[in-house]
PDB file of C-alpha atoms in Angstrom:
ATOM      1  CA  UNK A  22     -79.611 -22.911  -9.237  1.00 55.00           C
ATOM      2  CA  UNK A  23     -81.363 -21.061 -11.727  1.00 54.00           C
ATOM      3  CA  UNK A  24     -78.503 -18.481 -12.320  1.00 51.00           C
ATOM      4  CA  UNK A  25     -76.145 -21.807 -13.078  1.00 55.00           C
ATOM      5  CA  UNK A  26     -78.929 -22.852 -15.578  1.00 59.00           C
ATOM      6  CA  UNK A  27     -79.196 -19.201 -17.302  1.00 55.00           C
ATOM      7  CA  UNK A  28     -75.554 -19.259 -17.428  1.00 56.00           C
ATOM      8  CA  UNK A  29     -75.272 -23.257 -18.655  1.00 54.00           C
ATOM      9  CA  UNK A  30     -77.821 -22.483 -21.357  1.00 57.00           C
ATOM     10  CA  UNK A  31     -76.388 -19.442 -22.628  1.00 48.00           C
ATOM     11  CA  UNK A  32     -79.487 -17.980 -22.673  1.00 46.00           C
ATOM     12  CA  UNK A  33     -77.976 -14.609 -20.864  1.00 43.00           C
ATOM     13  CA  UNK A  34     -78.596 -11.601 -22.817  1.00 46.00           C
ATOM     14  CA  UNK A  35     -76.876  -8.195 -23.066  1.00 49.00           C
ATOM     15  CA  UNK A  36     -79.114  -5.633 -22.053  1.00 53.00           C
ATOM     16  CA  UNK A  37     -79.210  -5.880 -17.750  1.00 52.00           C
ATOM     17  CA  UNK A  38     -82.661  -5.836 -17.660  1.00 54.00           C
ATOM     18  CA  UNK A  39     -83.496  -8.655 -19.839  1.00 54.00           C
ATOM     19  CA  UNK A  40     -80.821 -10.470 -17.834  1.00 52.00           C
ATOM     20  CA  UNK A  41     -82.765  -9.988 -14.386  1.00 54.00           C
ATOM     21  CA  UNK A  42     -86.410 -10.884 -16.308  1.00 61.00           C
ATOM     22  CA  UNK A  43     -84.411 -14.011 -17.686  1.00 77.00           C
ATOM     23  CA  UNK A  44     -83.612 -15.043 -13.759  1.00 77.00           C
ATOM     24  CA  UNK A  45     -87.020 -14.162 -12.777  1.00 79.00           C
ATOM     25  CA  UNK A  46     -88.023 -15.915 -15.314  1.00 83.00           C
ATOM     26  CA  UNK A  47     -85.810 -19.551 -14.837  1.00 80.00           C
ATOM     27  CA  UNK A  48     -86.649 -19.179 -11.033  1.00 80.00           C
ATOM     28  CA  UNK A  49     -90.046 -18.967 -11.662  1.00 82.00           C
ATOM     29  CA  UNK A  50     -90.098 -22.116 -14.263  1.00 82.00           C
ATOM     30  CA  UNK A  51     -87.841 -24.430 -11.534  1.00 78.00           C
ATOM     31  CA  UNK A  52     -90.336 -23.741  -8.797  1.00 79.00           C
ATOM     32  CA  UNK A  53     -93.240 -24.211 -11.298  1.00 84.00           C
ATOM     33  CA  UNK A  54     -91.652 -27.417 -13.101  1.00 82.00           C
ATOM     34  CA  UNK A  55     -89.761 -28.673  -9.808  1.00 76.00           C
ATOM     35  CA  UNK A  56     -90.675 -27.155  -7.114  1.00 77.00           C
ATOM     36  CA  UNK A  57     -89.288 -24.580  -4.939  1.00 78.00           C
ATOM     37  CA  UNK A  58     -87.436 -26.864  -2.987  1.00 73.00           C
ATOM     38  CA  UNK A  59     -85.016 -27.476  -6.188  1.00 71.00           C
ATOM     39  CA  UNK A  60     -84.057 -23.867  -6.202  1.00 75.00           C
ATOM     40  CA  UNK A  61     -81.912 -24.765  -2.732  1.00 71.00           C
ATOM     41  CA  UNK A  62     -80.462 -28.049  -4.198  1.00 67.00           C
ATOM     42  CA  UNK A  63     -76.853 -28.215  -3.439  1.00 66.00           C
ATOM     43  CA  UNK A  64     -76.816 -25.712  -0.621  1.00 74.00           C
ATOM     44  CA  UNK A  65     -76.206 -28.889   1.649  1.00 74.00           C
ATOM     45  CA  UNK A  66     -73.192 -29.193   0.048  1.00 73.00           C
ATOM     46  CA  UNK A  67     -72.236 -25.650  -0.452  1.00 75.00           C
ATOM     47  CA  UNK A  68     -72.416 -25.741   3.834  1.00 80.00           C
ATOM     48  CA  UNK A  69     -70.344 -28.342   4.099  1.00 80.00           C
ATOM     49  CA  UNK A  70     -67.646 -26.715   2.296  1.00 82.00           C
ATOM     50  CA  UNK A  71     -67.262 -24.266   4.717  1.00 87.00           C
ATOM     51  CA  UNK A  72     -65.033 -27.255   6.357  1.00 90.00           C
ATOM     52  CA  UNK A  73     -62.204 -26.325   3.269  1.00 93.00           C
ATOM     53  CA  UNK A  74     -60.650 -23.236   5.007  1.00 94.00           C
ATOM     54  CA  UNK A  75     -60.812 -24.660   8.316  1.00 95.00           C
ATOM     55  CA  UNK A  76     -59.594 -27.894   7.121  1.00 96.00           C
ATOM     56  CA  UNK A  77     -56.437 -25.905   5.813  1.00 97.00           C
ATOM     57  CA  UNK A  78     -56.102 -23.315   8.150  1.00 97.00           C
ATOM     58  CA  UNK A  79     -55.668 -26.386  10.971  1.00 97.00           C
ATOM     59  CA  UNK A  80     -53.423 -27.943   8.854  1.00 97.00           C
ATOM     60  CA  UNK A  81     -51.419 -25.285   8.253  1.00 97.00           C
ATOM     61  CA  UNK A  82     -50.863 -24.441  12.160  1.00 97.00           C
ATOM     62  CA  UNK A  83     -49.985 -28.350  12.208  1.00 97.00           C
ATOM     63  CA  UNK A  84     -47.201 -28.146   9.868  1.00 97.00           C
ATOM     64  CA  UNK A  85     -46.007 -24.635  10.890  1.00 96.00           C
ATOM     65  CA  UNK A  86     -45.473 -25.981  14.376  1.00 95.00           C
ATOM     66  CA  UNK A  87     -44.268 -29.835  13.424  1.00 96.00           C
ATOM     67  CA  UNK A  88     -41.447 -27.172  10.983  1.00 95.00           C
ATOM     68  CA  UNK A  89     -40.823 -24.964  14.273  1.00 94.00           C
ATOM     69  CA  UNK A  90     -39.755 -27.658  16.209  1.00 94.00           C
ATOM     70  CA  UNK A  91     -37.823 -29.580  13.552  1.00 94.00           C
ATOM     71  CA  UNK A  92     -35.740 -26.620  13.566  1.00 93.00           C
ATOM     72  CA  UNK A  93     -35.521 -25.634  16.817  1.00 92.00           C
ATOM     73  CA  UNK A  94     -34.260 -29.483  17.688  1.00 92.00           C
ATOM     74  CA  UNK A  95     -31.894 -28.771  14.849  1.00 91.00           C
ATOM     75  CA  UNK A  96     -30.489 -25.875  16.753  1.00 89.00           C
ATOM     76  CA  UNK A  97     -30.043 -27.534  19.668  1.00 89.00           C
ATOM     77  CA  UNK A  98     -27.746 -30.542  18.133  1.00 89.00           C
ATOM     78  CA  UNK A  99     -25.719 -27.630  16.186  1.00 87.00           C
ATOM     79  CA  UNK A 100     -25.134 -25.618  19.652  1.00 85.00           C
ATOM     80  CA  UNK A 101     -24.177 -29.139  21.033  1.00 82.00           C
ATOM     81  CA  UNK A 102     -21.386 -29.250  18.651  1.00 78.00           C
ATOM     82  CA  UNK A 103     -20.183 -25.655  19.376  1.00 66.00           C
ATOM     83  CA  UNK A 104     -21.553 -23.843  16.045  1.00 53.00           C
ATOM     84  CA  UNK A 105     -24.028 -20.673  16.134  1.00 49.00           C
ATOM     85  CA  UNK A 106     -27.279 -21.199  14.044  1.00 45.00           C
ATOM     86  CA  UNK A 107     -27.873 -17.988  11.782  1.00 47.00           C
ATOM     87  CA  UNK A 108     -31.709 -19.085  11.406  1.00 46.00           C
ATOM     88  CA  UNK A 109     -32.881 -17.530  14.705  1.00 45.00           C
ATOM     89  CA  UNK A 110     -31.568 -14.685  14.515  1.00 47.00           C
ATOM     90  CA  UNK A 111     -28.808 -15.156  17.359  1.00 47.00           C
ATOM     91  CA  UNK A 112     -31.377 -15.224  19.830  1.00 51.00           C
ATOM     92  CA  UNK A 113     -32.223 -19.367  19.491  1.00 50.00           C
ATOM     93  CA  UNK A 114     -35.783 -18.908  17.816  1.00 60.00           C
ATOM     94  CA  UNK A 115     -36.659 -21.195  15.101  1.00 71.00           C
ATOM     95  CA  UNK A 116     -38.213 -18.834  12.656  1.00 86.00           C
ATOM     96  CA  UNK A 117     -40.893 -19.455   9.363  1.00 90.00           C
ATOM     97  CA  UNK A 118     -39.027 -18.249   6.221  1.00 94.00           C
ATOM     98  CA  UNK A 119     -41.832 -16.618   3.962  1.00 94.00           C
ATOM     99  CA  UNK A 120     -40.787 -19.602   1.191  1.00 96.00           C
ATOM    100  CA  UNK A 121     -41.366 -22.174   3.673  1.00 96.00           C
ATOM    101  CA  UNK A 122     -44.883 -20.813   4.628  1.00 96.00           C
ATOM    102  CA  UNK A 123     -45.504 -20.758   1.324  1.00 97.00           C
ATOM    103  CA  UNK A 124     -44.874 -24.546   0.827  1.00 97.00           C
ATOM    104  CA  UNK A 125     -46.573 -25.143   3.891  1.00 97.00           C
ATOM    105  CA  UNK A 126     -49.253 -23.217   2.948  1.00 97.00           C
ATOM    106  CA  UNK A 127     -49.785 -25.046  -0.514  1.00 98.00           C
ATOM    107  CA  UNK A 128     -49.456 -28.793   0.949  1.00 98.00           C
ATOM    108  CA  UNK A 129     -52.411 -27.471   3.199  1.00 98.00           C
ATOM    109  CA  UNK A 130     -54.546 -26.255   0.784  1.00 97.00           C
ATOM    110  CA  UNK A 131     -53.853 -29.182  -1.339  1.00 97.00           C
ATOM    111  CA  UNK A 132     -54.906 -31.487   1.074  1.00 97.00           C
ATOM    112  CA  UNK A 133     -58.165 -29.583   2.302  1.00 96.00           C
ATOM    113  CA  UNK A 134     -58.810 -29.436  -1.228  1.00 94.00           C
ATOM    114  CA  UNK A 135     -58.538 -33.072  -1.969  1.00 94.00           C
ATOM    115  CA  UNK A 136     -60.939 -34.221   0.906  1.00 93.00           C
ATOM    116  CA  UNK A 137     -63.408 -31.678  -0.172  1.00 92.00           C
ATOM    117  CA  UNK A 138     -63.826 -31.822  -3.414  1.00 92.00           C
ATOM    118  CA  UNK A 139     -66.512 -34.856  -3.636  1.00 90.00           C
ATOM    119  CA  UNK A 140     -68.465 -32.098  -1.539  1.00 88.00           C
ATOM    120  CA  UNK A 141     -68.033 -29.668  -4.651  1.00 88.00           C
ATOM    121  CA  UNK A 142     -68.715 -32.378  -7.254  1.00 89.00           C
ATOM    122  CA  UNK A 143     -71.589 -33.389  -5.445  1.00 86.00           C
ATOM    123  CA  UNK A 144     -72.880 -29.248  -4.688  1.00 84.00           C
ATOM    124  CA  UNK A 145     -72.331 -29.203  -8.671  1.00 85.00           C
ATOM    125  CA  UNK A 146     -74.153 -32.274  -9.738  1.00 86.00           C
ATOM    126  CA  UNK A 147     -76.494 -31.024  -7.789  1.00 82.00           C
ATOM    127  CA  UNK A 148     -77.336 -27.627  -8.547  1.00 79.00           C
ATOM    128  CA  UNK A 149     -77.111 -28.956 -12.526  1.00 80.00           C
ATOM    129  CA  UNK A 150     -79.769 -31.644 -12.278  1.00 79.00           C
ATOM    130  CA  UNK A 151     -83.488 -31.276 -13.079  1.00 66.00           C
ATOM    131  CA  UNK A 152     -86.286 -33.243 -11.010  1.00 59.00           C
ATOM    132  CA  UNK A 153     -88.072 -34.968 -13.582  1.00 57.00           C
ATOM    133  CA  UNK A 154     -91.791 -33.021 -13.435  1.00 52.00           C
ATOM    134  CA  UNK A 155     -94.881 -35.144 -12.540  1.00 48.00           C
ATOM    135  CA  UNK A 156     -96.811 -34.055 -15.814  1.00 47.00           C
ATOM    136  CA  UNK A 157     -96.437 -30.923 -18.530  1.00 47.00           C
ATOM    137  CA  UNK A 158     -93.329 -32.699 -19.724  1.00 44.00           C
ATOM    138  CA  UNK A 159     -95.142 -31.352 -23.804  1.00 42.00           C
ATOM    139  CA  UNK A 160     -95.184 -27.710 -22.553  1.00 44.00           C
ATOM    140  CA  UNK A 161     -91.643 -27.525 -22.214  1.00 43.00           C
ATOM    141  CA  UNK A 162     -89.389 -25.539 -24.809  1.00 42.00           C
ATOM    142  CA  UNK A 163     -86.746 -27.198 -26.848  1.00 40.00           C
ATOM    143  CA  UNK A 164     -84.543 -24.341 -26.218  1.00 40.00           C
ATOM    144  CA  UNK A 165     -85.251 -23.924 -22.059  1.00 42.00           C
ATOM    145  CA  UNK A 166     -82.603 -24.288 -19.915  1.00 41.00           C
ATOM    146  CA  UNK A 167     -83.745 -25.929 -17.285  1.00 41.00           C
ATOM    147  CA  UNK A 168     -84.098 -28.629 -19.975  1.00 41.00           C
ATOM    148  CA  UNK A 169     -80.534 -29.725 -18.956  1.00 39.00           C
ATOM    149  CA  UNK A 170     -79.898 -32.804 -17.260  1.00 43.00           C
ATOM    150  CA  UNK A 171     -76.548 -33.812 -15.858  1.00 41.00           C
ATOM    151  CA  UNK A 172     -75.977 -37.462 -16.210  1.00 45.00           C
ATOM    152  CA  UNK A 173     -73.483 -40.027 -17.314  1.00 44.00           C
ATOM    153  CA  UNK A 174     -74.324 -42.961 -19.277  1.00 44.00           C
ATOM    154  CA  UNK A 175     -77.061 -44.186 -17.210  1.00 43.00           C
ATOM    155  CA  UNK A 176     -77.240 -48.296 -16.777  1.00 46.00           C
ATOM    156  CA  UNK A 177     -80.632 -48.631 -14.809  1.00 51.00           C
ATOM    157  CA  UNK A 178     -83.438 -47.254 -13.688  1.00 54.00           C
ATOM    158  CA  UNK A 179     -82.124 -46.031 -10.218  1.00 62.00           C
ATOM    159  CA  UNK A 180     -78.887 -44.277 -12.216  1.00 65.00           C
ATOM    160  CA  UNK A 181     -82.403 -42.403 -14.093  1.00 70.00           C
ATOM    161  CA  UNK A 182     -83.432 -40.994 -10.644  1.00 80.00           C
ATOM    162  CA  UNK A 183     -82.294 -37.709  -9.558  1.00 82.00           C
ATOM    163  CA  UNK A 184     -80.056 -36.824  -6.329  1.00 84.00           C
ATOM    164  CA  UNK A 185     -81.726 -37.070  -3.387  1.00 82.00           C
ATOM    165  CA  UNK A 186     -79.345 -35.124  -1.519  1.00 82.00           C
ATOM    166  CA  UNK A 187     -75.295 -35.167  -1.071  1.00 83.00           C
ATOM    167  CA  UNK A 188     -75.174 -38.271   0.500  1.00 86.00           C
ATOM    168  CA  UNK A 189     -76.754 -39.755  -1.967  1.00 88.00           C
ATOM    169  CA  UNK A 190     -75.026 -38.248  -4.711  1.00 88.00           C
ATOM    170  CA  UNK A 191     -71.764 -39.096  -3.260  1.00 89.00           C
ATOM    171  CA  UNK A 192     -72.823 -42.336  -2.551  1.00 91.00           C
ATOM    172  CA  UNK A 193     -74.212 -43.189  -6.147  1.00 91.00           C
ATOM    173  CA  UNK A 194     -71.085 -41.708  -7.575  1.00 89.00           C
ATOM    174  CA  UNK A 195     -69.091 -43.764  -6.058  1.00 90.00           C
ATOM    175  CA  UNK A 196     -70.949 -46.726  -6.347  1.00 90.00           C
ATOM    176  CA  UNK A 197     -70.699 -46.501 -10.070  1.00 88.00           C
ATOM    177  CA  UNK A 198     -67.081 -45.990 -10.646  1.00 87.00           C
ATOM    178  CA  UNK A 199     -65.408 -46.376  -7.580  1.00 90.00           C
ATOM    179  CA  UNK A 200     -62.980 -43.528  -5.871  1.00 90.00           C
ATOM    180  CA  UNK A 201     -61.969 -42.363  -9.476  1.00 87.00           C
ATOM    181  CA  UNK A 202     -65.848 -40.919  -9.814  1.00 87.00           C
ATOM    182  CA  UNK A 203     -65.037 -38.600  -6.858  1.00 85.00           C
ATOM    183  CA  UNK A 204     -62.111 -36.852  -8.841  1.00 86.00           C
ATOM    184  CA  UNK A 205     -63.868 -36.201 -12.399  1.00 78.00           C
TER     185      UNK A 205
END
């Protein structure tokens, strides 16, 4: 969280070792200002993303096979009908050509990637958003970055509240601008 801020704010410097005081530093303010529990927001999330390479990896092994034995039925009506299939390699295996893993490969990833990416918008909204402090909201620097908020045109007081989780954020998003909100 705080790295995301430093970086966000562009308050990164060039020497290294102002650049590790400057984390110390934001981590230090978001525990103080938010608590230390904000420092974790969006690891909920970030876990639940580990379901994107499995999610593609099964799909993959779901279209490799469904392709397998599309072609190997294939070979079997054009033996019926007396001709010799060149795609097994004489020997009647239905083999992956590296172009059709590839495709295969890409419609996976595509997919896995479309059902996970509320998980990443949410992980990102997140991560970006500030609790609002109880008090020392005057001691605060103009310039700060954990100053920044993430929000989009707010209608009412509830839209004003932070995250309370993924769920939630998910959840809110969608309840404010429907399946489209998920995609942004």
């Amino acid at each position: 969280v705080a790295n995301l801020r430093i970086v966000q704010g562009n308050s990164l410097t060039k020497n290294r070792a102002q650049q590790n005081q400057s984390l110390w530093l934001e981590i230090m303010e978001i525990a103080k200002q938010e608590g230390i529990l904000q420092l974790w927001s969006g690891t909920t999330a970030s876990l639940l993303l580990v379901s994107n390479p499995a999610i593609q990896h099964f799909l993959y092994d779901v279209l490799k096979s469904k392709l397998i034995v599309w072609k190997q039925q294939r070979q079997r009506q054009q033996r019926g009908r007396g001709s010799m299939s060149s795609s097994g390699g004489g020997k009647g295996m239905a083999l992956m050509r590296p172009l059709e893993a590839f495709i295969i490969g890409a419609i996976a990833k595509a997919i896995a990637t479309i059902v996970t990416y509320p998980m990443q918008l949410a992980q990102v909204l997140l991560r970006l958003q500030e609790k609002k402090p109880s008090s020392n909201d005057d001691k605060k620097e103009p310039g700060n970055s954990s100053n920044i908020k993430y929000r989009e045109n707010d209608k009412n007081d509830d839209e004003n509240q932070p995250y309370k989780g993924t769920v939630d954020c998910i959840l809110r998003l969608y309840q404010r601008n429907g399946i489209s909100a998920m995609y942004k």
